[in-house]
XYZ file of C-alpha atoms in Angstrom:
239
model
C 117.050 100.634 78.675
C 113.813 100.855 80.685
C 110.272 101.754 79.667
C 108.659 104.412 81.862
C 104.884 104.905 81.801
C 103.475 108.367 82.423
C 100.348 110.210 81.210
C 101.036 112.488 78.256
C 101.234 115.781 80.271
C 104.046 114.364 82.465
C 105.803 112.256 79.863
C 108.677 114.537 78.828
C 109.353 115.943 82.300
C 109.541 112.531 83.951
C 111.633 111.041 81.165
C 114.097 113.918 81.372
C 114.410 113.479 85.146
C 115.535 109.869 84.634
C 117.931 110.814 81.843
C 119.420 113.586 83.989
C 120.010 110.964 86.693
C 121.943 108.829 84.218
C 119.222 106.215 83.718
C 118.416 105.337 80.114
C 114.628 105.294 79.740
C 112.097 105.603 76.974
C 108.944 107.316 78.133
C 105.622 105.890 76.985
C 102.220 107.548 77.324
C 99.160 105.421 76.682
C 96.688 108.045 77.907
C 96.086 111.804 78.013
C 94.293 113.948 80.608
C 91.041 115.746 79.799
C 89.440 118.148 82.288
C 85.759 118.497 83.176
C 85.359 122.238 83.644
C 81.795 121.894 84.916
C 82.944 119.545 87.671
C 85.596 122.080 88.706
C 82.866 124.701 89.131
C 80.817 122.226 91.170
C 83.642 121.892 93.668
C 83.562 125.676 94.215
C 79.768 125.610 94.656
C 80.077 122.790 97.203
C 82.628 124.653 99.310
C 80.471 127.791 99.268
C 77.253 125.970 100.163
C 78.293 124.556 103.565
C 81.478 124.004 105.616
C 83.899 121.259 104.650
C 86.223 119.643 107.191
C 88.638 118.010 104.757
C 89.558 117.987 101.086
C 91.385 114.978 99.683
C 93.295 115.633 96.460
C 94.155 112.357 94.766
C 96.661 113.441 92.096
C 98.467 116.348 90.480
C 95.700 116.544 87.879
C 93.163 117.309 90.606
C 95.236 120.223 91.928
C 93.888 123.009 89.612
C 90.315 122.377 90.754
C 91.411 122.413 94.387
C 93.316 125.673 93.958
C 90.321 127.376 92.340
C 88.091 126.159 95.154
C 90.388 127.220 97.982
C 90.545 130.739 96.567
C 86.810 131.060 97.270
C 86.973 130.076 100.958
C 87.754 132.301 103.928
C 88.950 129.415 106.073
C 90.682 126.524 104.358
C 89.708 123.019 105.500
C 92.322 120.386 106.234
C 93.840 119.333 102.909
C 95.169 115.836 102.254
C 97.326 115.063 99.205
C 97.945 111.478 98.166
C 101.495 112.283 96.971
C 104.290 114.725 97.728
C 104.254 116.218 94.221
C 100.553 117.002 94.634
C 101.277 118.560 98.022
C 104.124 120.646 96.590
C 101.877 122.081 93.863
C 99.259 123.049 96.442
C 101.876 124.723 98.638
C 103.262 126.556 95.634
C 99.845 128.206 95.232
C 99.215 128.561 98.984
C 102.558 128.715 100.847
C 100.885 128.891 104.262
C 98.517 125.979 103.605
C 99.140 122.881 105.692
C 98.903 119.887 103.389
C 99.015 116.427 104.963
C 100.561 113.555 103.003
C 100.618 109.869 103.973
C 103.832 107.877 104.102
C 102.277 105.433 101.627
C 101.047 107.344 98.567
C 97.790 105.441 98.104
C 94.165 105.587 99.202
C 95.071 103.126 101.943
C 97.778 105.523 103.098
C 95.238 108.338 103.459
C 92.815 106.080 105.330
C 95.530 105.125 107.808
C 96.108 108.775 108.830
C 94.611 109.629 112.218
C 93.614 113.132 111.062
C 91.062 111.795 108.587
C 89.616 109.469 111.223
C 89.075 112.074 113.933
C 85.549 112.788 115.149
C 85.635 116.415 113.988
C 86.378 115.333 110.401
C 82.799 114.786 109.271
C 82.349 116.535 105.902
C 84.840 115.370 103.290
C 85.287 116.399 99.649
C 87.338 114.174 97.352
C 88.764 115.717 94.171
C 89.720 112.907 91.816
C 89.708 111.534 88.298
C 86.882 109.785 86.505
C 87.054 106.032 86.697
C 89.398 106.029 89.674
C 89.091 103.823 92.716
C 86.176 104.276 95.147
C 88.052 102.943 98.176
C 88.317 106.342 99.862
C 84.660 107.220 99.504
C 83.392 103.758 100.442
C 85.569 103.436 103.552
C 85.003 106.980 104.816
C 81.240 106.656 104.388
C 81.344 103.311 106.176
C 83.086 105.142 109.038
C 80.256 107.683 109.276
C 81.674 110.531 107.174
C 79.648 112.532 104.680
C 81.642 112.303 101.456
C 81.172 114.268 98.230
C 83.389 113.124 95.344
C 84.088 115.278 92.293
C 85.587 113.759 89.146
C 87.321 116.781 87.623
C 89.299 115.000 84.910
C 89.474 111.736 83.020
C 92.220 109.665 81.493
C 91.550 109.187 77.792
C 93.352 106.338 76.096
C 95.434 107.406 73.129
C 94.742 105.690 69.829
C 98.466 104.966 69.597
C 100.972 105.126 72.478
C 103.348 108.103 72.379
C 107.055 107.368 72.923
C 109.850 109.807 73.655
C 112.154 108.007 71.219
C 112.322 104.976 68.969
C 113.046 101.691 70.735
C 113.232 97.936 70.235
C 111.637 95.420 72.566
C 114.839 93.398 72.797
C 116.612 96.442 74.250
C 114.202 96.758 77.192
C 115.509 95.363 80.484
C 112.719 96.537 82.769
C 109.427 98.411 82.969
C 108.483 101.199 85.381
C 104.677 101.264 85.591
C 103.158 104.142 87.535
C 99.478 103.186 87.240
C 97.392 100.060 86.749
C 95.566 101.612 83.822
C 98.734 102.394 81.887
C 100.265 99.024 82.738
C 97.243 97.217 81.283
C 97.298 99.389 78.161
C 101.011 98.690 77.706
C 100.450 94.951 78.009
C 97.549 95.087 75.552
C 99.592 96.929 72.922
C 102.715 94.744 73.002
C 103.757 91.134 72.760
C 103.696 88.774 75.723
C 107.485 89.140 75.945
C 107.034 92.178 78.191
C 105.413 89.876 80.765
C 108.773 88.133 81.215
C 110.623 91.373 82.027
C 111.193 92.781 85.522
C 108.592 95.389 86.522
C 108.457 97.942 89.287
C 105.231 99.666 90.196
C 103.940 101.946 92.939
C 101.540 99.865 95.042
C 100.917 96.291 96.146
C 97.492 96.488 94.483
C 99.009 97.153 91.045
C 101.628 94.470 91.659
C 98.886 91.920 92.369
C 97.129 92.865 89.130
C 100.348 92.390 87.156
C 100.938 89.011 88.787
C 97.426 88.005 87.719
C 98.596 88.732 84.172
C 101.495 86.305 84.734
C 104.168 88.944 85.270
C 106.501 86.916 87.454
C 109.013 89.561 88.502
C 107.206 92.520 90.091
C 108.626 94.868 92.728
C 107.002 97.788 94.533
C 108.305 101.307 95.131
C 106.002 102.853 97.742
C 106.136 106.323 96.195
C 105.286 107.375 92.655
C 107.496 110.464 92.345
C 110.268 110.546 89.771
C 112.820 110.977 92.572
C 111.599 107.929 94.483
C 111.499 105.751 91.376
C 114.950 106.922 90.281
C 116.342 106.039 93.712
C 114.654 102.621 93.588
C 116.071 101.818 90.152
C 119.567 102.875 91.227
C 119.336 100.659 94.318
C 117.816 97.592 92.679
C 118.502 97.374 88.930
C 121.577 97.457 86.754
C 121.440 100.549 84.554
């Protein structure tokens, strides 16, 4: 059995996707998502105040604010989505919208895209979560872009982790960690035995953090979607 970390809003859906694929997992949520409605309104005000060349949407939780904002514009700017699930949600709301997604679903993946580095991409809005990384903003500003970030939600740590079913530590044969924050919370709430288990995560950055916590066996799946992680587990672990 594997432990799968997901925020509370995605916990049951992601867990069920693994179970449907024949992989025995227990989902664990160490955090919930809380929205900042005022920040969502600020995104709309920003798009109405002056033209924007690009909007970068960092996660599925930033999508509602982006959708509300795009409904107020006559001409949509270029939209970048860090992941394919985020892109799919945007296209569900705007079927004709061209959403660009990097091959590597990280900030570094976005920064490597030539479209965001072109000379005519000057005004950039980033829709993100509170407490997230500042790599996008810092690097784009360093490259001469005018960047306005909006933190439209925050991850709030749960007082007690939520699990999809009862489990025993000795039954766990691997951990699927989809964010650094949740990985650290999982480590903090359990015995050091989980450091000896195999882990798979979704970026080299998170893998380095886990190794700094003495997790010896850490692999990386370049994409954070359920489908990509399911495929990775099937290819690399006994289940």
